[in-house]
XYZ file of C-alpha atoms in Angstrom:
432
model
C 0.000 0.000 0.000
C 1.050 3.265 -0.958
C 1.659 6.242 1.806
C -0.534 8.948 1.724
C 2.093 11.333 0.775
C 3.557 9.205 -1.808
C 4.106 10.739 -5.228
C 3.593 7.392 -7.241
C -0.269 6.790 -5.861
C -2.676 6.251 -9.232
C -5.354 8.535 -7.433
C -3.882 11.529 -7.836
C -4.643 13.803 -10.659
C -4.173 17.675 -10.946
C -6.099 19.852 -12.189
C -9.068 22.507 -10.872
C -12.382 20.579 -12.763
C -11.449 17.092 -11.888
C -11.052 18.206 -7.904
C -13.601 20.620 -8.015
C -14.856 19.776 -5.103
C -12.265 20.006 -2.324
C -11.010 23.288 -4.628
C -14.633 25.116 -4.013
C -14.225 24.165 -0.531
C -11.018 25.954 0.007
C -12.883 28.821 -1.774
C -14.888 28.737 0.972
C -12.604 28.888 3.532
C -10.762 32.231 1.741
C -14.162 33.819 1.612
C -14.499 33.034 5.093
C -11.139 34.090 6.321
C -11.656 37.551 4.633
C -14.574 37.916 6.003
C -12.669 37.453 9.749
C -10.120 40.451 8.996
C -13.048 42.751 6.489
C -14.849 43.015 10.324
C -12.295 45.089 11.661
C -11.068 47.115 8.770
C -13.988 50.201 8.586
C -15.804 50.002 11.884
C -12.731 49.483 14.506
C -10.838 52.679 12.852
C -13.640 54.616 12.407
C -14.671 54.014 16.100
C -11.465 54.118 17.655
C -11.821 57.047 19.504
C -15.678 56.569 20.447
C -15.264 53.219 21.155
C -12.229 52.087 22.114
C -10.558 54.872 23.912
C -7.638 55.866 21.330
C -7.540 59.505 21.788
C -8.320 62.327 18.551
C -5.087 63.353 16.201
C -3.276 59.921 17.566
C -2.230 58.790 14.745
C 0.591 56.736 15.318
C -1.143 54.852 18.189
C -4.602 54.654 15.390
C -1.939 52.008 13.086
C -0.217 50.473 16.189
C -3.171 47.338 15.539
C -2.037 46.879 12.144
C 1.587 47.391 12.486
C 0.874 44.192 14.784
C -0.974 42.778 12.611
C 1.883 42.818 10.054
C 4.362 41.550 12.145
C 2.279 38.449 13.068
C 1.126 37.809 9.724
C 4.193 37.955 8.313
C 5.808 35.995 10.730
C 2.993 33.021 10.304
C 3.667 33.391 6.228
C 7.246 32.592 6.380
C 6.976 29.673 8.568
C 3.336 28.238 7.803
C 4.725 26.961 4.469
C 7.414 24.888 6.271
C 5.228 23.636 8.888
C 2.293 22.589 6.442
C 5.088 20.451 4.617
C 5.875 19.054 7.869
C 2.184 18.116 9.669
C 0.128 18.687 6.444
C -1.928 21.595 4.893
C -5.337 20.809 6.808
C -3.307 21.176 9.645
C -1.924 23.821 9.720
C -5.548 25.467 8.193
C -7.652 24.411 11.821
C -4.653 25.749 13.906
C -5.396 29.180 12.227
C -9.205 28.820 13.020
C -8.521 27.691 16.562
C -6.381 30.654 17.664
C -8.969 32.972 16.549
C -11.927 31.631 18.605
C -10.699 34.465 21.551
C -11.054 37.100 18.990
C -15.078 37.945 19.550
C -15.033 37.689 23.154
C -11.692 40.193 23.274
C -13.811 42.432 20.785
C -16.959 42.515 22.985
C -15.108 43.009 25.971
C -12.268 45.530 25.327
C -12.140 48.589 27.342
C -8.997 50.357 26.236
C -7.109 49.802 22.508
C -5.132 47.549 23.810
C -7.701 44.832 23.820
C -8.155 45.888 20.104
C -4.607 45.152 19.627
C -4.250 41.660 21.443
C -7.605 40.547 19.162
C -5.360 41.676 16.158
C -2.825 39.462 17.425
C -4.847 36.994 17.354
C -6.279 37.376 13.855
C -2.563 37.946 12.710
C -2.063 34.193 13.284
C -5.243 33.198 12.036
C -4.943 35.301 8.493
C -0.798 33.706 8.342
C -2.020 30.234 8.674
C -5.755 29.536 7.581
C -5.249 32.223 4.114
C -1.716 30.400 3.641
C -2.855 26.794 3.806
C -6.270 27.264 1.598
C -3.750 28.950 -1.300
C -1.378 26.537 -0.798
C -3.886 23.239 -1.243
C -5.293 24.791 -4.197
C -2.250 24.760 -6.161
C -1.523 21.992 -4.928
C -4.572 20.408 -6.620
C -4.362 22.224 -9.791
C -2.046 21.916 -12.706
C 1.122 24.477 -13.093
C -0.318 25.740 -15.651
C -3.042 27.644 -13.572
C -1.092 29.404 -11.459
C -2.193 33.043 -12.596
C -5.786 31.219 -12.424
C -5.564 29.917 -8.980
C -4.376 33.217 -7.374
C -7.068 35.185 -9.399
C -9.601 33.310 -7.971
C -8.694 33.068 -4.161
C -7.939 36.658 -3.976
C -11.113 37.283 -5.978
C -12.967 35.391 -3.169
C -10.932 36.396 -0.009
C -11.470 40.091 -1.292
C -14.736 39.879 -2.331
C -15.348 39.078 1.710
C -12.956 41.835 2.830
C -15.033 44.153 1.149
C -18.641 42.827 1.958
C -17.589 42.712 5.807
C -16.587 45.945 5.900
C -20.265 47.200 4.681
C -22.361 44.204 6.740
C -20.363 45.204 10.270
C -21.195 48.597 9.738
C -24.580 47.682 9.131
C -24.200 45.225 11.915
C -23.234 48.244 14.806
C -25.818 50.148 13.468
C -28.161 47.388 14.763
C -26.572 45.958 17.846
C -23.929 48.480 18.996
C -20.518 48.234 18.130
C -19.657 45.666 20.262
C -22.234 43.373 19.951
C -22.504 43.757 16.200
C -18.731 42.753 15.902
C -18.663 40.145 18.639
C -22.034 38.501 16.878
C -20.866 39.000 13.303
C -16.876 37.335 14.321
C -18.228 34.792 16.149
C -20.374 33.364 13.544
C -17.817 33.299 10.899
C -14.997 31.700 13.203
C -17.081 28.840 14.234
C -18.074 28.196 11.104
C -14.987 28.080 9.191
C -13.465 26.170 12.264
C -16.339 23.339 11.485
C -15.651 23.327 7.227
C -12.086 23.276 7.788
C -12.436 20.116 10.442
C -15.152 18.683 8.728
C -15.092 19.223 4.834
C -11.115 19.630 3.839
C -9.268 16.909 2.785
C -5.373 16.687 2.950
C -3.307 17.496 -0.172
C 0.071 16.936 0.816
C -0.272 13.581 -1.947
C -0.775 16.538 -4.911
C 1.920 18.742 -4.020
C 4.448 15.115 -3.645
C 2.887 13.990 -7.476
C 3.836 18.169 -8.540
C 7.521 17.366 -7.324
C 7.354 13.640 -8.568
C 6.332 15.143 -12.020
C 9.020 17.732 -12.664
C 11.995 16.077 -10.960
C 14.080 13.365 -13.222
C 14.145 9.957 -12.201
C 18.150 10.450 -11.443
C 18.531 13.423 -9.883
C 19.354 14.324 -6.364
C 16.894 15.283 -4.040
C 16.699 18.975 -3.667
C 17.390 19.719 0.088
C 18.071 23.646 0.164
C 17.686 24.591 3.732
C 15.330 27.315 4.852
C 18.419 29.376 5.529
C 19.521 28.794 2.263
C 15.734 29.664 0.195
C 15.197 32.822 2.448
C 18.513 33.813 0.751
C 17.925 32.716 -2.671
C 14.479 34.986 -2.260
C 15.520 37.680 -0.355
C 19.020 38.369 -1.887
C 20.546 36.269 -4.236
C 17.922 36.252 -6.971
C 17.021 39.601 -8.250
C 13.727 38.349 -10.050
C 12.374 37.000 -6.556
C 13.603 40.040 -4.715
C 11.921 42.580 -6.757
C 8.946 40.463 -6.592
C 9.438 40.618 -2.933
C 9.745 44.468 -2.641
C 6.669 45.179 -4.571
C 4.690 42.625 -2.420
C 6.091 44.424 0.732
C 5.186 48.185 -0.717
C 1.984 47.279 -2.560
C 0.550 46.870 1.139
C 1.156 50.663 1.881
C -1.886 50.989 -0.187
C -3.936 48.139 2.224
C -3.067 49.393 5.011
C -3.725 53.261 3.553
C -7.221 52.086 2.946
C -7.898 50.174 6.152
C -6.342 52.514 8.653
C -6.803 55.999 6.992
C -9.564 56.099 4.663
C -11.915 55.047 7.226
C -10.864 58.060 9.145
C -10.672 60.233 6.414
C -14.243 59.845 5.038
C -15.356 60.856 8.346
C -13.589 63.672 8.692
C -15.043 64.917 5.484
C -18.686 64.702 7.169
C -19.563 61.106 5.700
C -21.678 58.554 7.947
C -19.735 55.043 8.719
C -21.823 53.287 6.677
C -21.253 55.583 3.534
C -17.270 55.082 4.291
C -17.984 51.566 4.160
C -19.729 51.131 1.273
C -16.842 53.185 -0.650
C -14.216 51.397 0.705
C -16.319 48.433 -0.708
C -16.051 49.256 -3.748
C -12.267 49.181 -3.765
C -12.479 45.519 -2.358
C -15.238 44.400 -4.790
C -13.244 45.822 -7.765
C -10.133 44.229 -6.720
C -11.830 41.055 -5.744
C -13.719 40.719 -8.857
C -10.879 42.097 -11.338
C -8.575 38.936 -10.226
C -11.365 36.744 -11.731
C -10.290 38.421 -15.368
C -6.084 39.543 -14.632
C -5.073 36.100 -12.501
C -5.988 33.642 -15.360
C -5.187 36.541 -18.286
C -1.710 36.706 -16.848
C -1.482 32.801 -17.527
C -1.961 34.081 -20.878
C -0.163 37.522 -21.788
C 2.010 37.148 -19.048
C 2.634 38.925 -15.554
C 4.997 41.685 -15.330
C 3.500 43.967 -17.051
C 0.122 43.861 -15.312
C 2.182 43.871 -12.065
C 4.159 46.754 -13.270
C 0.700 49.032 -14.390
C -1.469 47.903 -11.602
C 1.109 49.440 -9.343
C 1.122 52.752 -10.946
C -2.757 52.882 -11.465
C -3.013 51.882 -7.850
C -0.462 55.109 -7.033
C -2.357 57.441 -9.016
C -5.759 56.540 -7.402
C -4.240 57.070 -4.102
C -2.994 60.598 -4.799
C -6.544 61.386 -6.430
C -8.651 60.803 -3.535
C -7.437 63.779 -1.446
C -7.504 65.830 -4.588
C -11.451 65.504 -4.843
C -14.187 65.925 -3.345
C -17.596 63.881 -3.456
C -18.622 60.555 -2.818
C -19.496 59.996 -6.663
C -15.676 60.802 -7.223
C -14.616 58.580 -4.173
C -16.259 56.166 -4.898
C -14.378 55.987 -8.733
C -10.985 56.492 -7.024
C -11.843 53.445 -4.901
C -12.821 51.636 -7.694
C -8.967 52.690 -9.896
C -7.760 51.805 -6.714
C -9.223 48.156 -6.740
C -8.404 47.654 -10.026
C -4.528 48.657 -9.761
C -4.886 45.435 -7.060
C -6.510 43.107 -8.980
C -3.852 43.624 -11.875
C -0.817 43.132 -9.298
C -1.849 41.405 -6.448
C -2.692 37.895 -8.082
C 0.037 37.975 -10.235
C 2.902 38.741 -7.671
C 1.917 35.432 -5.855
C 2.179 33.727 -9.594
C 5.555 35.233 -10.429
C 6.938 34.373 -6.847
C 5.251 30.805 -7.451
C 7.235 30.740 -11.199
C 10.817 31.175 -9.635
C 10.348 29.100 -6.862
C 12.033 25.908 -6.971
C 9.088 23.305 -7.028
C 10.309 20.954 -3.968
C 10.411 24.161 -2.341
C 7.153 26.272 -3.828
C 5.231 26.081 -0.186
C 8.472 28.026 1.633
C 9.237 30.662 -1.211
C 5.527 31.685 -1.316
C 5.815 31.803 2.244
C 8.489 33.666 2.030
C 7.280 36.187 -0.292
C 4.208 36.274 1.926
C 6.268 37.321 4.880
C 7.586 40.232 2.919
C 4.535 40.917 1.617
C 2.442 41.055 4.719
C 5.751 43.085 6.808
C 4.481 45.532 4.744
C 1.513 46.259 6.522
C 3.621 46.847 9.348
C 5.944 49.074 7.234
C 3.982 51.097 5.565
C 1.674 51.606 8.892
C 4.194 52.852 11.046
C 5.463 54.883 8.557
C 2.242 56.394 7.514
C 1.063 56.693 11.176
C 4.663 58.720 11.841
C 3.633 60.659 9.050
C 0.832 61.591 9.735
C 1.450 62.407 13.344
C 4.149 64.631 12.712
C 2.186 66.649 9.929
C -1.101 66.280 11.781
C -2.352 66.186 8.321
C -3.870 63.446 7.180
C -2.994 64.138 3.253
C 0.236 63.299 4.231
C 0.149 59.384 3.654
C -1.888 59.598 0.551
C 1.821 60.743 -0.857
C 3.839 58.596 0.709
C 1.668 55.815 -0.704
C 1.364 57.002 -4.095
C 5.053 57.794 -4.538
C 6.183 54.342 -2.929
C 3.892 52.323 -5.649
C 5.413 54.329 -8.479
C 8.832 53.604 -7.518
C 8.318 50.132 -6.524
C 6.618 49.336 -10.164
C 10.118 50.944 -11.653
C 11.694 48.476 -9.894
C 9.740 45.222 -11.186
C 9.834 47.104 -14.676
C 13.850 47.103 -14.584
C 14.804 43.459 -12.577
C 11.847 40.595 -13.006
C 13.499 38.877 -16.038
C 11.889 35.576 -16.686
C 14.246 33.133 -19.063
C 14.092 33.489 -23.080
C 11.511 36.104 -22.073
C 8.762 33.532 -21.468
C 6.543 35.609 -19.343
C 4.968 33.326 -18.120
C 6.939 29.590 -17.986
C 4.918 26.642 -17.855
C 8.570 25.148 -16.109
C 10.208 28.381 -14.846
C 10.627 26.918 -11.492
C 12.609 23.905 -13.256
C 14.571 26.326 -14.679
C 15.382 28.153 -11.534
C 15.041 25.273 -9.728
């Protein structure tokens, strides 16, 4: 009998139709995770001083949750990878759900921001592991050939639910109290992905071992880089990977822009919380529904240059929201905004997954993701220092929008795929 892991069982077969099932399942559990962090991202800035105790003009304390937030995410990210290849992906997936089953209660309960900031903590682990594992099994049951397809459509879902929780948890305090409406609301949605991911997800360690089995020859050594040795090759050594990396980091400035500051500045300008919310909806619909279309057209035209114009077109939306006035023209900036995201943010993930050696695809993306995510942490504190010192709150609008035009210059001048075959069907062989 052949172990479950074992790249020569007959049962295994890649590709997203044929395990349609178990792949709509880890849809599922995306759409449920971004539900868990869309809850916070409107109503606990926009409330921070009403409801939590953070004081007016404290700026740099008003990012201090998502700084953390960063830092655990990105933390999980680099090391979830390694782990899931360890214990296994399902693993790895109900560990994330069970560490956020405090969140709710430390919600309901808080009576000082530094409640807020322990329940970010927690959700930190939650988005590094549960959001790692369901990407990771879906490759892992589709072909390499859907790479760009396979991001597009798990950011298109975990987006889709950042953005509709930001607009039904602002509907949800309006109804129960802030509080209640975000311990009722988080509750619901941890408990039930906790019971899918227990009850419905099957193990797909076997698909990943049949990927390696597939593109390694019969002959050749085993390839046992060390994590040491991969964070290296990703964060130094390969300039492809490491501008990659860099534009994953800075592309967050404009996440953590529009969770921390928009929120704030909508109010400011007079509107209600649910009007903030349902702009800064529109931003996550557009950039959750635009992956559907630029993740699987990038399998097809390639990725760098839809990395490279989604970052500009995501700078230049940035710098035109304080410009304008109105939510008509808000709501359009959000919307150039969301669509600058859905061009890069799928296809960074791809292009990270293309140079990554395939016995070692898990740890590079997690690797990537750890840069990626330490840039909500980044780009926080610096926008929060920003702003603080300026007291103005135009100020990180142009920090953001410069960073993302620099950062696409960057891509533009060192992600060089071989005999410019943007993108490989076998790039990670090559690299490899």
């Amino acid at each position: 009998m052949e172990p479950r892991h074992s790249p020569n069982r007959t049962d295994i077969e890649h590709g997203i139709f044929v395990n349609r099932h178990q792949f709509g399942l880890h849809l599922l559990q995306i759409f449920m995770v971004g539900l868990t962090i869309g809850m916070i991202r409107v109503v606990v800035p926009g409330l921070a001083e009403t409801e939590f105790g953070l004081a007016d003009q404290a700026f740099f304390l008003l990012t201090s949750f998502v700084v953390v937030f960063g830092i655990i995410k990105a933390v999980m990210n680099l090391f979830a990878g390694r782990l899931s290849e360890q214990y296994g992906r399902k693993s790895v997936l109900v560990w994330g759900w069970l560490v956020a089953l405090p969140v709710p209660f430390l919600l309901l309960y808080a009576d000082s921001w530094g409640w807020v900031i322990a329940a970010t903590v927690l959700l930190g682990f939650n988005q590094g592991l549960a959001w790692s594992m369901a990407l990771n099994s879906k490759l892992d049951l589709a072909k390499p050939s859907q790479k760009g397809l396979v991001n597009g459509v798990n950011e298109f879902s975990g987006y889709v639910a950042v953005g509709l929780a930001g607009v039904m948890t602002a509907y949800f305090v309006d109804w129960f109290g802030a509080r209640e409406g975000l311990f009722i609301f988080s509750l619901a949605v941890i408990l039930l992905g906790l019971v899918l991911a227990e009850w419905t997800i099957v193990e797909t360690l076997p698909w990943a071992a049949r990927h390696q089995a597939l593109v390694e020859r019969p002959d050749a050594e085993p390839d046992s880089r060390s994590f040491k040795q991969l964070f290296r090759l990703a964060s130094r050594d390969d300039a492809s990977l490491v501008a990659i990396n860099q534009a994953g980091l800075v592309e967050k400035f404009t996440d953590a822009l529009v969770w921390v500051f928009l929120p704030v500045y909508f109010l400011a300008q007079g509107l209600t919380l649910v009007e903030a919310g349902a702009i800064i909806a529109v931003y996550g619909l557009v950039w959750g529904g635009g992956q559907l279309v630029t993740g699987p057209l990038s399998d097809k035209i390639g990725r760098k240059g839809l990395i490279v114009w989604g970052m500009w077109l995501c700078g230049a939306g940035v710098l035109a929201i304080p410009l304008s006035q109105g939510v008509v023209w808000w709501s359009l900036e959000a919307g150039l905004v969301g669509l600058g995201m859905a061009m890069l943010y799928p296809n960074l993930g791809a292009a990270a997954g293309d140079f990554a050696p395939v016995a070692h695809r898990a740890t590079v993306i997690g690797i990537y993701r750890f840069w990626r995510d330490s840039g909500y942490a980044f780009g926080a504190l610096a926008m929060g220092l920003a702003a603080q010192i300026s007291q103005d709150l135009q100020t990180p609008f142009w920090l953001v929008a410069v960073s993302m035009g620099l950062s696409g210059i960057w891509v533009a001048l060192k992600v060089h795929y071989s005999d410019d075959k943007d993108p490989p069907t076998t790039a990670s062989e090559k690299r490899g």
